[in-house]
PDB file of C-alpha atoms in Angstrom:
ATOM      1  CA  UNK A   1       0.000   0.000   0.000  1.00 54.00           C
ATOM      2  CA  UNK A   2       2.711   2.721   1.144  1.00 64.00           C
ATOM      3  CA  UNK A   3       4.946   1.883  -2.225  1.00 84.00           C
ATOM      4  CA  UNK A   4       1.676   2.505  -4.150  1.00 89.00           C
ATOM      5  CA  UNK A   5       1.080   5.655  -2.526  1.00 89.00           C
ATOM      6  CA  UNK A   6       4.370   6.775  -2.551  1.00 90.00           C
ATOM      7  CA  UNK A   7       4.369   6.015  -6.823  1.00 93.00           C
ATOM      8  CA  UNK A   8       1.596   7.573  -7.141  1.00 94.00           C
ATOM      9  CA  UNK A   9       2.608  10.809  -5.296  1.00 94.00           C
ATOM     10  CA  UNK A  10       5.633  10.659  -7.974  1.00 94.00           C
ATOM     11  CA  UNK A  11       3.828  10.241 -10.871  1.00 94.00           C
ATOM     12  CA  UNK A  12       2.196  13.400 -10.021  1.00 93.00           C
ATOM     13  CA  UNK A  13       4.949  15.318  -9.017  1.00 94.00           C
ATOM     14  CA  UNK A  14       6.973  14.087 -12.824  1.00 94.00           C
ATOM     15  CA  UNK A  15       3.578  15.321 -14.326  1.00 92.00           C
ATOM     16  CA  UNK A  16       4.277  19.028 -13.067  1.00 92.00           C
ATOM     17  CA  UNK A  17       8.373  19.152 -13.417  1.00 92.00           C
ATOM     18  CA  UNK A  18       7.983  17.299 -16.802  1.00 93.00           C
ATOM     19  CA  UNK A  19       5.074  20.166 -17.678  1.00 89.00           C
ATOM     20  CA  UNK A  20       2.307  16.794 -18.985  1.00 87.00           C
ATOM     21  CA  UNK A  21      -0.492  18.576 -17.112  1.00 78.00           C
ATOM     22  CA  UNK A  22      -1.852  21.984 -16.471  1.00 80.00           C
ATOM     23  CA  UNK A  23      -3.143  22.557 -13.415  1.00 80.00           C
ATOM     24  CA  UNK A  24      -5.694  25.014 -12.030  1.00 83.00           C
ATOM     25  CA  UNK A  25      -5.470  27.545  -8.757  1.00 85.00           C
ATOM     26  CA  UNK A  26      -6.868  26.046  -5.743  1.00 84.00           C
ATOM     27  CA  UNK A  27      -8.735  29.380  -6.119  1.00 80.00           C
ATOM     28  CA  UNK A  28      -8.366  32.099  -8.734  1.00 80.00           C
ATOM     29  CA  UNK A  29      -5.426  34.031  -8.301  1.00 78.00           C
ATOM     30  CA  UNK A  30      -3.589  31.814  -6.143  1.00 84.00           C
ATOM     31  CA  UNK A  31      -0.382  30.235  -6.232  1.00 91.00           C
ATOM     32  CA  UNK A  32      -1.279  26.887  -4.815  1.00 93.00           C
ATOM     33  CA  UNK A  33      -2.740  24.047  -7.404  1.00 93.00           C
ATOM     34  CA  UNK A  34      -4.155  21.007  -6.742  1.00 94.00           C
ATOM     35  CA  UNK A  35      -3.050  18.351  -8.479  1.00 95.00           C
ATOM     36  CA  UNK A  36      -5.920  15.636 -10.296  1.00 94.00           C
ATOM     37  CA  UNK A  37      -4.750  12.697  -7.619  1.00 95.00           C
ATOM     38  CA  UNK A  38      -4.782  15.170  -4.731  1.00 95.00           C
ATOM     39  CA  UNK A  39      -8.419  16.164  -6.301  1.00 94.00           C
ATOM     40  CA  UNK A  40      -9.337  12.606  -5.997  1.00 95.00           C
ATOM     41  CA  UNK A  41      -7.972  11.614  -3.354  1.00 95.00           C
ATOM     42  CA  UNK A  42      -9.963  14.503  -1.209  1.00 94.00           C
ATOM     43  CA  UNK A  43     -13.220  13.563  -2.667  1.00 94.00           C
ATOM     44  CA  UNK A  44     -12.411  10.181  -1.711  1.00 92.00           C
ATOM     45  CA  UNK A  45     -11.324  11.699   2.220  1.00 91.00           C
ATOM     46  CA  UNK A  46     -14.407  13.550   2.215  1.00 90.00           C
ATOM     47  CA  UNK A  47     -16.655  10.533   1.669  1.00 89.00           C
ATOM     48  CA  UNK A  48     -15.070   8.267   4.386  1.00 86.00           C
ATOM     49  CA  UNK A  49     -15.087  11.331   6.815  1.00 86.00           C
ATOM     50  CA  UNK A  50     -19.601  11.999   5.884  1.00 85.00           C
ATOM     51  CA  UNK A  51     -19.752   8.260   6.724  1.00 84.00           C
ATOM     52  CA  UNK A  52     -18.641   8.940  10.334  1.00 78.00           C
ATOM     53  CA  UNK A  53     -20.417  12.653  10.893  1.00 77.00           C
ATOM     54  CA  UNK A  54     -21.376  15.553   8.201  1.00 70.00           C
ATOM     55  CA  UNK A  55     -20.487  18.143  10.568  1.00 72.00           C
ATOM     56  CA  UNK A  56     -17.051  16.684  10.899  1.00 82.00           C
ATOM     57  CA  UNK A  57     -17.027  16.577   7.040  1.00 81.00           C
ATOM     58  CA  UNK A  58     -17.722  20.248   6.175  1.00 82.00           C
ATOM     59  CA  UNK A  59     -15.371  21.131   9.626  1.00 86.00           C
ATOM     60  CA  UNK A  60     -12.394  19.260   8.012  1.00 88.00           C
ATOM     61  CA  UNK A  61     -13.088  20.958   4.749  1.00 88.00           C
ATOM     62  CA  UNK A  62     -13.424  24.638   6.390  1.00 90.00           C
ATOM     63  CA  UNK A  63     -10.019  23.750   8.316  1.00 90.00           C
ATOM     64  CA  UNK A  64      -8.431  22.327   5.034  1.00 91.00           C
ATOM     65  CA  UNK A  65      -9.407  25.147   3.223  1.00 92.00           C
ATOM     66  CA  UNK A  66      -7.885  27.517   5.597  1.00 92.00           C
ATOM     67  CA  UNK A  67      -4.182  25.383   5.529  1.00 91.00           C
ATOM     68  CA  UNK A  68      -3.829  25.573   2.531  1.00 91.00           C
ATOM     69  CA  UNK A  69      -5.128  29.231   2.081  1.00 90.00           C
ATOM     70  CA  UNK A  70      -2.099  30.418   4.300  1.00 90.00           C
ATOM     71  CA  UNK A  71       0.214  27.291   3.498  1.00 90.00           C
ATOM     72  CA  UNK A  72       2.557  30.516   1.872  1.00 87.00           C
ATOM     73  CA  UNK A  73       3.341  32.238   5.377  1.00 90.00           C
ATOM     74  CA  UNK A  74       4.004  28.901   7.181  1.00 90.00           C
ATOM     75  CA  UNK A  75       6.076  26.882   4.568  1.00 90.00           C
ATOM     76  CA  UNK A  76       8.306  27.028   6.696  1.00 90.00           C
ATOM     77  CA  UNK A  77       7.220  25.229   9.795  1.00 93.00           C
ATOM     78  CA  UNK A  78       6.101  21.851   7.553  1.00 94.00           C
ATOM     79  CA  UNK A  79       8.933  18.821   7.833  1.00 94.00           C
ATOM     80  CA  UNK A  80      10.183  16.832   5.132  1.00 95.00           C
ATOM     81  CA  UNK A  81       7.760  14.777   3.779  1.00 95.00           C
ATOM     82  CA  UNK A  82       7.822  11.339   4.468  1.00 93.00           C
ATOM     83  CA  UNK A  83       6.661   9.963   1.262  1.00 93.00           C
ATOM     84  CA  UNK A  84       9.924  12.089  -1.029  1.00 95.00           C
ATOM     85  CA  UNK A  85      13.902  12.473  -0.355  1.00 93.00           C
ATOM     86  CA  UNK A  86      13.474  15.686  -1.448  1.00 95.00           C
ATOM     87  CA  UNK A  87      13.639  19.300   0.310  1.00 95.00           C
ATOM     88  CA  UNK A  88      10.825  20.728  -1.258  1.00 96.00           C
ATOM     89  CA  UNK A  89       8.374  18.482  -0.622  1.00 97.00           C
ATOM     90  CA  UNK A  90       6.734  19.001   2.327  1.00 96.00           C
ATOM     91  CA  UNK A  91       3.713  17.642   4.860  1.00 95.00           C
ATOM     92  CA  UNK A  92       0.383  19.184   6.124  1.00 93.00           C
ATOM     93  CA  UNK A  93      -0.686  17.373   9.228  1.00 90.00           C
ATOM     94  CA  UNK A  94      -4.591  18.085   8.967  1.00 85.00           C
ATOM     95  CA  UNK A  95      -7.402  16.175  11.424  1.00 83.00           C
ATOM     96  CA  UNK A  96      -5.397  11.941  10.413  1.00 86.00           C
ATOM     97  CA  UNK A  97      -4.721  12.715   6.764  1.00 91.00           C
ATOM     98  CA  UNK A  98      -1.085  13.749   5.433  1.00 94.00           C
ATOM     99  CA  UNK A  99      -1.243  16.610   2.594  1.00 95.00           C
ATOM    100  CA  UNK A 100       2.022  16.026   0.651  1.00 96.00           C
ATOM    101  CA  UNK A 101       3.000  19.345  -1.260  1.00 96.00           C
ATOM    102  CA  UNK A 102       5.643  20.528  -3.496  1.00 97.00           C
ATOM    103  CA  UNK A 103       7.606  23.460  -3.744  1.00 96.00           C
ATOM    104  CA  UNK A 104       8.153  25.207  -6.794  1.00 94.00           C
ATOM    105  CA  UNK A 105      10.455  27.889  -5.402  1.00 92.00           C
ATOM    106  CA  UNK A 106      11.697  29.327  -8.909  1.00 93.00           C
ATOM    107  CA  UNK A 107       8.297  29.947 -10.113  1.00 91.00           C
ATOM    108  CA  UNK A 108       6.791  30.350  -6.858  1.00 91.00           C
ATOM    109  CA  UNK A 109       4.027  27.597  -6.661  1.00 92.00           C
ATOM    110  CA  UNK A 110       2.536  25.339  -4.336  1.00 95.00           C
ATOM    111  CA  UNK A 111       1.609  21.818  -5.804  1.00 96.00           C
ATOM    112  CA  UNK A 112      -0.911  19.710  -3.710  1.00 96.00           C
ATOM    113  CA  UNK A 113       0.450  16.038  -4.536  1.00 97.00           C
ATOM    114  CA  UNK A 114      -2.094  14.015  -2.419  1.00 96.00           C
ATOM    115  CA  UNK A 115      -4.269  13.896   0.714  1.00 95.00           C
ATOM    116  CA  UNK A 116      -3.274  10.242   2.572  1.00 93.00           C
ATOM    117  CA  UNK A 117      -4.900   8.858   5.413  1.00 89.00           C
ATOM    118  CA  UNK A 118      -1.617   9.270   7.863  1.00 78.00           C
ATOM    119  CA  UNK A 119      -1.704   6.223   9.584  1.00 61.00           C
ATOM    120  CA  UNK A 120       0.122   4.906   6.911  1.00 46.00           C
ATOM    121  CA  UNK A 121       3.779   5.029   8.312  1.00 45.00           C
ATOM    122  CA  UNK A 122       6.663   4.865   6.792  1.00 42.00           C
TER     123      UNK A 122
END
């Protein structure tokens, strides 16, 4: 399961670097873009959440939603992810899921790779 997560974190990430997909803001105007797996991956997170509570749901959403809004002020703080030997991929911790996100420094862009139920371990 974790080498299938972590391959298809990758292929996303070669889809940016190699330029195969476009990718659209998380909102207009912003510098953060969501990739399609981290697209799908939330829709599927949202479902299994609604099974267990709607309020919870639409709370992890709102509280997503503001992470990721701000993710540009707090780069900083997020650790190495654990799914990439790489610097500039980094980890949101948000309510047991793991947000893996990339780094564009040169162009200035935030790539959402994935959302991963985190108690996959590595």
């Amino acid at each position: 399961m974790l080498s299938e997560t972590k391959k298809k974190l990758q292929a996303e990430l070669n889809n940016y670097l190699e330029g195969k997909l476009e990718f659209e803001g998380y909102y207009p105007g912003m510098n953060v873009f969501p990739s399609p797996l981290y697209k799908e991956q939330l829709q599927e997170a949202l479902e299994f959440i609604k099974k267990e509570n709607e309020i919870t749901e639409s709370s992890f959403q709102l509280y997503l939603d503001t992470i990721i809004v701000n993710m540009h002020t707090k780069v900083k703080k997020y650790k190495k992810s654990i799914y990439f030997d790489n610097e500039n991929v980094k980890d949101i911790q948000n309510q047991g899921f793991t947000i893996p996100f990339f780094v564009d420094e040169k162009k200035g862009i935030y790539l959402l790779l994935g959302i991963v139920k985190s108690e996959i371990t590595v």
